[in-house]
């Protein structure tokens, strides 16, 4: 600082209220306000914390409290006391002085416990507790809860809103191994100050959201061509965590859906833990739930939306991003997406069901599906998501090497790469028969968990993030797989004698089973899997093209081998042709399920069989993902 400007005119500094001793210099002129008059002089304030004495020997005249004047700082004593003298200058220029903060990093406060720090960042959550108000503040390095107390349960700083850029001064506290800042002062930054911080944060966020480059687990160009898209999704998910927007995963409630969602959950939770000081963040920012139907049902979207809006109202959270895994690519998902579109809820889909991109893409931010690369279901969602999880948090690779093989076996992937995946799993100590058992156990647990994510149980079955070692894992998986198998046996013992056979004009075998009346209900296996198991036996027995229909009062599950079906196409034709049938459904090309109104079952099934009889024989076409469509 100098006391004259370039033109030689005197400079008088005007300090911000938060300026400190660090911001003043002997010999400079300052704007001051009288705060007290005593016999020997007047006390003047330059800012909230900078004040001192102008001795009466240094001036003539008199002053009163609140008078504004210009003073010269004549001395800064060792004890910090300041001496001033009033200055009589006519021509001067005023220069504003802001306080130069030493801004601390939210993510690096562990060495600052007990110290007073300044933070600048964006408010990402405001939670009112029974005591203080907790502002979650995000800067370039992390997110820290800042507690401001007004009165118990009363909102502090009511003017502050989510997304505001603020400056906080407070003391760093450690409680239950978690850091928090006790707020002394909190200011909302505006205009240029806010812009500067926002720009800084945006640049840092882009960098921190950058996903990791990973080497694919196996050499497989069909999958690696999808890496750029998966990288984009990884980046969006990391950015979502950094913005403290919750992520809600909806996944197909089957083996592949679990193999897709658990690695992603694991990776995101690690990243949340790294970037958020609040130990509760993991729970608030990530939720995973299975979808019983092979699409996003109205019931599910209504629950999700309701929870999201409640979290927003009660916990001051942002609305979530929805991540659809092994689900979400079809026209059947669109009504739910339309519902979400009324709110700020981004949707990201990673799926391998036969997609309807034209219907879906207007409603989703990202859509990754092998069919969009002229590939197919053989690249399962679990295979894609293990790579996605590694892009988010590469350190979990060690625990995931067996997962793509499980995913592929669950969905009966016929990919050449399956050999490599199984070898990879074998090198980790998982033999193929055991990998199959894990898949069976996952399906079995998914069935009984119904609408529950079953986090710890599923982790134990898949052996990801499992603390207690391999022995229990083996025992648990073997028990579940054996139980599942014997329940399938019981179901088929009852059902098989009721299977009806006819030979279609095309020479294909058609098998029909009334799963409502000739199989146990509300147990394992459900109608979809029951039909699949019957179908598999018939394929084995005949070695010929086989179509199997398992039907209930208002639904039918379809399986085919060696027949060129297009189930989504058939569904839309049936819907037009069977007037009043109320036909809907879909799935993969040769595996799927349809729904109809109960009173039109005969008409719908007759029309369906007619279409199947017309379908061409194609011995090369094998059944794909049996057990994929569910009807409970
Ligand atoms: Mn799948």
XYZ file of C-alpha atoms and ligand atoms in Angstrom:
633
model
C 0.000 0.000 0.000
C 1.146 3.583 -0.684
C -0.359 6.775 0.626
C -0.470 8.501 -2.738
C -1.800 7.342 -6.072
C -0.100 7.761 -9.435
C -1.229 11.363 -9.794
C 0.243 12.236 -6.403
C -3.179 12.585 -4.867
C -3.516 11.231 -1.320
C -5.113 7.803 -0.862
C -7.461 7.083 2.001
C -8.230 3.429 2.631
C -11.677 2.236 3.554
C -11.507 -1.114 5.356
C -14.104 -3.874 5.081
C -15.718 -4.671 8.454
C -13.866 -7.999 8.530
C -10.412 -6.506 7.991
C -7.807 -7.249 10.664
C -4.448 -5.834 11.773
C -2.872 -7.669 8.847
C -4.609 -5.253 6.512
C -3.201 -1.971 7.906
C 0.180 -0.280 7.642
C 1.843 2.605 9.492
C 1.777 5.935 7.682
C -1.409 5.230 5.702
C -4.638 7.200 5.841
C -7.906 5.463 6.767
C -11.589 6.242 7.005
C -12.622 5.893 10.647
C -15.638 6.307 12.919
C -15.527 7.616 16.469
C -16.736 4.998 18.949
C -15.814 6.728 22.238
C -14.733 10.106 23.567
C -12.492 10.351 26.655
C -10.563 13.173 28.368
C -7.330 12.303 26.613
C -8.660 11.762 23.113
C -11.060 9.707 20.969
C -11.255 6.038 20.120
C -11.848 5.282 16.445
C -12.887 2.111 14.542
C -11.478 1.236 11.127
C -13.259 -2.132 10.982
C -14.939 -4.580 13.371
C -11.623 -5.511 14.902
C -9.251 -2.632 14.004
C -9.490 0.340 16.344
C -7.228 2.624 18.360
C -6.674 5.992 20.001
C -6.157 9.458 18.587
C -4.539 11.398 21.469
C -5.983 14.884 22.135
C -2.466 16.352 21.834
C -2.622 15.487 18.109
C -5.667 17.530 17.158
C -7.652 20.660 17.778
C -11.427 20.766 17.855
C -13.795 18.160 19.248
C -15.508 14.964 18.107
C -18.617 13.069 19.046
C -19.462 9.384 18.907
C -20.366 8.227 15.350
C -18.497 11.100 13.685
C -16.720 10.005 10.507
C -13.199 11.247 9.945
C -9.972 10.488 8.159
C -7.062 9.377 10.304
C -3.404 8.621 9.765
C -2.026 5.457 11.389
C 1.034 6.769 13.178
C 2.119 3.717 15.137
C 1.434 -0.001 15.557
C 2.819 -0.938 18.952
C 4.186 -4.360 19.798
C 1.143 -5.146 21.919
C -1.082 -4.436 18.908
C -2.338 -1.053 20.147
C -2.772 1.503 17.386
C -2.170 5.253 17.502
C -3.858 7.618 15.097
C -4.007 11.284 14.386
C -6.868 12.988 12.610
C -5.836 14.174 9.140
C -7.022 17.299 7.424
C -6.766 16.500 3.716
C -8.918 18.057 1.060
C -8.127 16.089 -2.094
C -7.866 12.352 -1.834
C -8.963 9.139 -3.462
C -10.716 6.416 -1.452
C -9.544 2.838 -1.976
C -11.628 -0.064 -0.638
C -9.693 -2.736 1.239
C -11.046 -6.273 1.630
C -9.637 -8.765 4.048
C -7.244 -11.257 2.555
C -8.493 -14.494 3.946
C -6.340 -17.467 4.382
C -9.033 -19.809 3.121
C -8.826 -23.331 4.491
C -9.695 -26.514 2.577
C -12.840 -28.311 3.703
C -11.282 -31.670 2.904
C -8.117 -30.998 4.904
C -9.213 -29.838 8.313
C -8.045 -32.815 10.363
C -4.880 -30.946 11.395
C -6.855 -27.834 12.305
C -8.971 -29.209 15.171
C -9.415 -26.464 17.771
C -8.349 -23.723 15.358
C -10.451 -20.981 13.847
C -10.599 -21.237 10.053
C -12.199 -19.441 7.121
C -13.954 -21.465 4.443
C -15.498 -20.458 1.150
C -17.855 -22.749 -0.658
C -21.270 -23.633 -1.891
C -24.120 -24.673 0.392
C -25.186 -28.147 -0.748
C -27.524 -29.132 2.073
C -29.220 -27.301 4.942
C -30.469 -29.505 7.729
C -32.344 -28.179 10.739
C -31.727 -30.329 13.802
C -33.308 -30.071 17.245
C -30.227 -27.998 18.138
C -28.173 -26.157 15.521
C -28.723 -25.661 11.805
C -26.220 -27.716 9.779
C -24.961 -26.162 6.562
C -23.061 -28.633 4.396
C -20.431 -26.566 2.608
C -18.647 -27.857 -0.476
C -15.364 -26.447 -1.760
C -12.634 -27.673 -4.116
C -11.508 -30.322 -1.669
C -14.573 -31.749 0.030
C -17.791 -31.209 1.912
C -17.901 -30.274 5.614
C -20.875 -29.800 7.939
C -20.906 -26.335 9.546
C -23.114 -25.995 12.644
C -24.692 -22.621 13.380
C -26.702 -22.141 16.522
C -29.441 -19.579 16.920
C -31.715 -21.237 19.468
C -32.494 -24.925 19.900
C -34.350 -26.045 16.781
C -34.445 -22.548 15.296
C -33.092 -21.967 11.827
C -29.859 -19.951 11.911
C -29.087 -17.577 9.035
C -32.553 -17.988 7.450
C -31.432 -15.923 4.455
C -29.015 -18.648 3.328
C -30.301 -21.004 0.627
C -29.014 -24.134 -1.068
C -26.526 -23.287 -3.866
C -25.569 -19.993 -2.180
C -21.867 -19.274 -2.050
C -20.862 -18.423 1.498
C -17.855 -17.508 3.616
C -17.754 -19.176 7.015
C -15.519 -18.404 9.959
C -15.557 -20.919 12.744
C -13.767 -23.394 14.904
C -12.951 -26.917 13.765
C -14.365 -29.532 16.115
C -13.999 -33.277 16.208
C -16.890 -35.393 17.419
C -17.264 -39.154 17.118
C -14.356 -39.199 14.667
C -16.121 -36.715 12.401
C -15.108 -33.137 11.720
C -17.461 -30.205 11.931
C -17.063 -26.430 11.969
C -18.783 -24.451 14.744
C -19.852 -21.291 12.947
C -18.812 -17.895 14.379
C -19.861 -15.918 11.345
C -21.390 -16.749 8.001
C -21.852 -14.405 5.044
C -23.499 -14.986 1.710
C -21.138 -13.801 -1.022
C -22.618 -11.801 -3.862
C -21.683 -10.488 -7.288
C -17.999 -10.666 -8.134
C -16.985 -12.421 -4.925
C -19.570 -15.137 -5.479
C -18.656 -15.433 -9.159
C -14.984 -15.911 -8.344
C -15.704 -18.678 -5.894
C -18.195 -20.331 -8.239
C -15.669 -20.337 -11.060
C -12.989 -21.792 -8.829
C -15.366 -24.504 -7.633
C -16.597 -25.350 -11.111
C -13.053 -25.807 -12.434
C -12.074 -27.960 -9.480
C -15.264 -29.994 -9.725
C -14.670 -30.818 -13.370
C -11.197 -32.053 -12.502
C -12.266 -34.077 -9.510
C -15.191 -35.637 -11.368
C -12.781 -37.017 -13.967
C -13.046 -40.823 -13.871
C -10.068 -43.150 -13.759
C -8.640 -44.804 -16.833
C -8.856 -48.556 -16.362
C -7.503 -51.479 -18.317
C -10.419 -53.766 -19.231
C -10.548 -56.937 -17.128
C -10.532 -59.036 -20.297
C -9.628 -58.221 -23.904
C -13.011 -57.789 -25.542
C -13.469 -55.136 -28.249
C -17.275 -55.515 -28.121
C -17.218 -54.173 -24.573
C -14.232 -51.825 -24.759
C -15.895 -49.885 -27.579
C -18.448 -48.890 -24.915
C -15.785 -47.539 -22.544
C -16.112 -43.890 -23.635
C -19.846 -44.011 -22.821
C -19.181 -45.742 -19.515
C -16.511 -43.118 -18.738
C -19.113 -40.410 -19.279
C -21.476 -42.146 -16.860
C -18.655 -42.570 -14.326
C -17.926 -38.867 -14.609
C -21.550 -37.904 -14.169
C -21.857 -40.113 -11.084
C -18.674 -38.698 -9.537
C -19.860 -35.176 -10.280
C -23.208 -35.996 -8.674
C -21.438 -37.094 -5.490
C -19.316 -33.929 -5.466
C -22.454 -31.826 -5.837
C -23.999 -33.715 -2.903
C -26.905 -34.778 -5.018
C -28.163 -38.164 -3.789
C -28.015 -41.151 -6.167
C -30.858 -43.642 -6.219
C -30.244 -46.924 -8.007
C -33.102 -49.032 -9.315
C -31.955 -52.388 -10.601
C -33.517 -55.533 -11.939
C -34.049 -57.897 -9.000
C -32.016 -60.781 -10.415
C -28.464 -62.052 -10.437
C -27.181 -59.817 -13.234
C -28.954 -56.800 -11.718
C -27.197 -57.438 -8.408
C -23.834 -58.003 -10.113
C -24.357 -54.618 -11.772
C -25.539 -52.585 -8.828
C -23.381 -53.844 -5.975
C -20.006 -52.937 -7.520
C -21.369 -49.490 -8.406
C -22.703 -49.064 -4.881
C -19.390 -50.111 -3.410
C -17.414 -47.723 -5.633
C -19.691 -44.758 -5.024
C -19.731 -45.284 -1.272
C -15.934 -45.187 -1.227
C -15.933 -41.986 -3.230
C -18.578 -40.429 -0.963
C -16.508 -41.325 2.057
C -13.445 -39.694 0.564
C -15.197 -36.463 -0.339
C -17.653 -35.927 2.534
C -16.639 -35.348 6.145
C -20.102 -36.272 7.397
C -20.052 -40.007 8.247
C -23.791 -40.124 7.533
C -23.266 -38.945 3.958
C -22.932 -42.482 2.645
C -26.401 -43.305 3.870
C -28.011 -40.079 2.662
C -26.351 -39.881 -0.714
C -26.776 -43.439 -1.931
C -29.755 -45.772 -2.011
C -30.155 -48.988 -3.977
C -33.470 -50.711 -4.481
C -34.521 -53.679 -6.606
C -37.362 -53.504 -9.114
C -39.481 -56.624 -9.195
C -40.811 -55.925 -12.664
C -38.335 -55.878 -15.560
C -39.168 -52.207 -16.013
C -39.703 -49.082 -13.917
C -43.195 -49.486 -12.540
C -45.479 -46.613 -11.563
C -45.534 -47.979 -8.045
C -41.738 -47.755 -7.826
C -41.447 -44.310 -9.336
C -44.179 -43.019 -7.054
C -42.341 -44.307 -3.986
C -39.015 -42.939 -5.214
C -40.438 -39.540 -5.951
C -42.254 -39.414 -2.635
C -39.063 -40.262 -0.705
C -37.044 -37.762 -2.697
C -39.474 -34.952 -1.992
C -39.621 -35.887 1.697
C -35.824 -35.899 1.937
C -35.800 -32.529 0.279
C -38.361 -31.116 2.714
C -37.074 -32.759 5.895
C -33.330 -32.937 5.385
C -32.792 -30.059 2.974
C -31.387 -32.488 0.392
C -31.182 -31.986 -3.336
C -33.404 -34.127 -5.532
C -31.626 -37.333 -6.575
C -30.162 -38.667 -9.776
C -31.822 -41.917 -10.810
C -29.493 -44.661 -12.014
C -31.312 -47.526 -13.749
C -29.250 -50.731 -13.936
C -30.175 -53.852 -15.924
C -33.461 -52.077 -16.438
C -34.757 -48.877 -17.954
C -34.153 -49.183 -21.719
C -37.662 -49.988 -22.898
C -40.828 -48.139 -23.820
C -42.435 -49.646 -20.710
C -40.193 -47.409 -18.594
C -41.402 -44.242 -20.265
C -44.541 -43.521 -18.195
C -42.399 -43.544 -15.029
C -39.816 -41.282 -16.683
C -42.565 -38.889 -17.710
C -43.615 -38.713 -14.095
C -40.072 -37.815 -13.015
C -39.717 -35.239 -15.762
C -41.776 -32.800 -13.700
C -38.832 -32.521 -11.331
C -35.094 -31.872 -11.540
C -34.153 -35.569 -11.452
C -31.573 -36.652 -14.039
C -31.921 -40.245 -15.288
C -29.006 -42.452 -16.344
C -29.553 -45.933 -17.813
C -27.118 -48.838 -18.157
C -29.016 -51.830 -19.482
C -28.804 -54.699 -21.954
C -32.485 -55.414 -22.562
C -33.612 -54.836 -26.124
C -33.923 -51.055 -26.092
C -36.350 -48.615 -27.556
C -34.019 -45.626 -27.810
C -36.542 -43.397 -29.567
C -39.046 -43.792 -26.759
C -36.579 -43.600 -23.893
C -33.914 -41.114 -24.875
C -36.023 -37.932 -24.666
C -36.243 -38.621 -20.928
C -32.756 -39.787 -20.014
C -29.418 -37.998 -19.686
C -27.360 -41.022 -20.638
C -28.266 -44.374 -22.149
C -25.671 -47.134 -22.378
C -26.829 -50.368 -23.999
C -24.919 -52.893 -26.139
C -27.722 -52.916 -28.741
C -26.805 -49.301 -29.503
C -23.436 -50.691 -30.683
C -24.896 -53.525 -32.755
C -24.094 -55.875 -29.914
C -26.633 -57.671 -27.763
C -27.632 -59.083 -24.361
C -24.431 -61.155 -24.271
C -22.723 -58.102 -22.825
C -24.556 -58.232 -19.510
C -25.159 -55.249 -17.282
C -22.943 -56.794 -14.608
C -20.028 -56.922 -17.052
C -20.496 -53.259 -17.970
C -20.994 -52.121 -14.397
C -17.911 -53.824 -12.993
C -15.902 -51.679 -15.420
C -18.025 -48.637 -14.536
C -17.367 -49.213 -10.831
C -13.624 -49.473 -11.480
C -13.712 -46.167 -13.386
C -15.297 -44.584 -10.313
C -13.005 -46.209 -7.753
C -10.277 -48.451 -9.226
C -9.074 -49.795 -5.867
C -12.038 -52.155 -5.638
C -10.859 -54.117 -8.702
C -9.351 -56.852 -6.503
C -12.749 -57.684 -5.076
C -14.635 -57.677 -8.380
C -12.705 -60.044 -10.636
C -15.212 -62.876 -10.226
C -18.330 -60.715 -10.651
C -18.582 -60.479 -14.482
C -18.483 -64.272 -14.701
C -21.338 -64.561 -12.192
C -23.309 -61.950 -14.135
C -22.751 -63.756 -17.415
C -23.727 -67.150 -16.005
C -26.872 -65.682 -14.398
C -28.026 -64.247 -17.722
C -26.691 -67.194 -19.753
C -24.439 -65.000 -21.811
C -23.089 -66.872 -24.829
C -20.307 -64.350 -25.330
C -16.894 -65.709 -26.329
C -15.478 -63.538 -23.575
C -17.245 -65.732 -21.007
C -14.319 -68.151 -21.210
C -11.951 -65.342 -20.237
C -14.241 -64.120 -17.468
C -14.576 -67.603 -16.014
C -10.804 -68.079 -16.191
C -10.316 -64.784 -14.448
C -12.675 -65.877 -11.677
C -10.944 -69.247 -11.451
C -7.630 -67.512 -10.936
C -9.255 -65.907 -7.876
C -10.278 -69.318 -6.529
C -13.844 -69.532 -7.855
C -14.526 -72.655 -9.908
C -17.263 -72.484 -12.539
C -19.774 -74.660 -10.680
C -19.393 -72.436 -7.636
C -19.888 -69.301 -9.756
C -23.160 -70.832 -10.938
C -24.131 -71.493 -7.343
C -23.490 -67.834 -6.487
C -25.849 -66.899 -9.311
C -28.520 -69.291 -8.065
C -28.097 -68.008 -4.521
C -28.451 -64.391 -5.701
C -31.647 -65.194 -7.582
C -32.985 -67.068 -4.593
C -32.244 -64.234 -2.164
C -33.598 -61.650 -4.601
C -36.856 -63.572 -4.640
C -37.280 -63.539 -0.866
C -35.955 -60.036 -0.322
C -38.788 -58.764 -2.510
C -38.606 -54.953 -2.232
C -35.614 -54.899 0.098
C -32.067 -54.220 -1.092
C -30.663 -56.692 1.473
C -27.364 -54.922 1.381
C -25.222 -56.961 3.746
C -26.745 -60.301 2.906
C -26.251 -59.785 -0.816
C -22.679 -58.559 -0.278
C -22.014 -61.774 1.614
C -23.509 -63.921 -1.158
C -21.610 -62.148 -3.927
C -18.496 -61.866 -1.743
C -17.927 -58.186 -2.346
C -17.065 -56.099 0.712
C -17.549 -59.250 2.784
C -15.622 -58.885 6.049
C -15.817 -62.404 7.339
C -13.902 -64.355 4.795
C -14.313 -67.171 2.367
C -15.416 -70.056 4.515
C -18.783 -68.687 5.506
C -19.221 -67.409 1.955
C -18.897 -70.947 0.583
C -21.197 -72.447 3.171
C -23.828 -69.768 2.718
C -23.791 -69.932 -1.078
C -23.895 -73.707 -1.147
C -26.768 -73.813 1.296
C -28.793 -71.244 -0.648
C -28.063 -72.784 -4.041
C -28.967 -76.278 -2.834
C -32.165 -75.048 -1.221
C -33.101 -73.163 -4.376
C -32.417 -76.225 -6.488
C -34.548 -78.509 -4.352
C -37.402 -76.004 -4.412
C -37.178 -75.910 -8.198
C -37.335 -79.723 -8.205
C -40.464 -79.694 -6.043
C -42.094 -77.132 -8.286
C -41.315 -79.093 -11.434
C -42.427 -82.408 -9.929
C -45.860 -80.838 -9.556
C -45.904 -78.917 -12.825
C -44.362 -81.219 -15.450
C -47.303 -83.676 -15.707
C -49.537 -80.739 -16.637
C -47.409 -79.440 -19.500
C -49.345 -79.671 -22.782
C -47.575 -80.271 -26.071
C -48.473 -79.487 -29.659
C -46.450 -79.347 -32.843
C -46.778 -76.082 -34.728
C -47.035 -75.877 -38.529
C -43.467 -74.639 -38.537
C -42.533 -77.957 -36.912
C -41.493 -76.245 -33.672
C -42.609 -77.786 -30.372
C -45.012 -75.676 -28.346
C -45.316 -76.407 -24.630
C -47.942 -74.746 -22.468
C -48.341 -74.746 -18.736
C -50.948 -73.051 -16.562
C -48.606 -71.846 -13.830
C -51.503 -70.442 -11.840
C -53.251 -73.784 -11.346
C -50.498 -76.328 -11.886
C -47.619 -74.854 -9.927
C -47.253 -73.632 -6.360
C -48.009 -69.956 -6.020
C -46.214 -67.256 -4.032
C -43.126 -69.366 -3.590
C -39.789 -69.999 -5.236
C -39.490 -70.343 -8.185
C -41.956 -67.677 -9.366
C -43.863 -68.218 -12.668
C -41.085 -66.720 -14.835
C -38.402 -69.016 -13.521
C -40.768 -72.003 -13.373
C -41.532 -71.559 -17.079
C -37.825 -71.158 -17.843
C -36.928 -74.367 -16.034
C -39.656 -76.310 -17.879
C -38.465 -74.836 -21.152
C -34.842 -75.855 -20.475
C -35.875 -79.446 -19.810
C -37.880 -79.623 -23.024
C -35.009 -78.199 -25.057
C -32.719 -80.823 -23.600
C -35.202 -83.646 -24.137
C -36.086 -82.833 -27.738
C -32.988 -81.200 -29.172
C -35.459 -79.370 -31.451
C -36.857 -75.862 -31.718
C -39.014 -75.225 -28.635
C -41.413 -72.512 -27.545
C -42.742 -72.531 -23.985
C -45.616 -70.468 -22.643
C -46.306 -70.311 -18.924
C -49.542 -68.498 -18.346
C -51.590 -67.191 -15.443
C -54.941 -65.397 -15.310
C -53.604 -62.163 -16.831
C -50.051 -62.849 -17.928
C -47.910 -65.168 -20.005
C -44.194 -65.830 -19.819
C -42.543 -66.723 -23.132
C -39.376 -68.687 -23.836
C -38.060 -69.876 -27.164
C -35.110 -71.679 -28.661
C -34.459 -72.124 -32.365
C -37.391 -69.928 -33.408
C -37.024 -66.441 -34.819
C -39.365 -64.474 -32.572
C -39.669 -60.750 -32.063
C -41.623 -60.491 -28.840
C -41.772 -56.675 -28.639
C -43.181 -56.684 -32.196
C -45.671 -59.452 -31.397
C -46.901 -57.538 -28.376
C -47.654 -54.434 -30.378
C -49.450 -56.491 -33.066
C -51.512 -58.360 -30.465
C -52.432 -55.096 -28.851
C -53.915 -53.938 -32.151
C -55.440 -57.187 -33.298
C -57.058 -58.475 -30.099
C -59.506 -55.667 -29.486
C -60.193 -55.289 -25.768
C -57.324 -57.625 -24.864
C -55.313 -54.907 -23.178
C -52.069 -56.543 -24.265
C -48.777 -55.047 -23.087
C -45.297 -56.308 -22.296
C -41.980 -56.982 -23.932
C -38.516 -58.091 -22.942
C -35.813 -59.525 -25.155
C -36.503 -60.616 -28.739
C -36.977 -64.302 -27.954
C -37.635 -64.151 -24.191
C -40.296 -62.026 -22.649
C -43.595 -61.666 -20.935
C -46.979 -60.179 -21.744
C -49.948 -58.978 -19.772
C -53.606 -58.855 -20.755
C -57.042 -58.543 -19.160
C -58.173 -61.811 -17.520
C -61.465 -62.041 -19.441
C -59.601 -62.139 -22.784
C -57.039 -64.788 -21.924
C -58.250 -67.395 -24.444
C -58.360 -64.913 -27.321
C -54.929 -63.473 -26.509
C -53.247 -66.858 -26.104
C -54.818 -68.201 -29.326
C -53.624 -65.178 -31.280
C -50.209 -65.477 -29.662
C -49.852 -69.141 -30.628
C -50.872 -68.325 -34.196
C -48.103 -65.758 -34.433
C -45.584 -68.168 -32.981
C -46.603 -70.821 -35.506
C -45.781 -68.333 -38.263
C -42.330 -67.602 -36.884
C -39.388 -68.946 -38.842
C -37.245 -71.742 -37.533
C -33.656 -70.749 -36.898
C -31.699 -73.466 -35.144
C -28.899 -71.049 -34.346
C -31.179 -68.901 -32.217
C -30.752 -70.023 -28.663
C -32.662 -68.961 -25.659
C -30.972 -66.009 -24.040
C -31.680 -64.824 -20.607
C -34.008 -67.342 -19.084
C -35.217 -66.268 -15.705
C -34.887 -62.699 -16.794
C -38.509 -61.716 -16.851
C -40.438 -62.153 -13.669
C -44.078 -62.394 -12.876
C -44.971 -62.821 -9.250
Mn -29.450 -58.715 -17.187
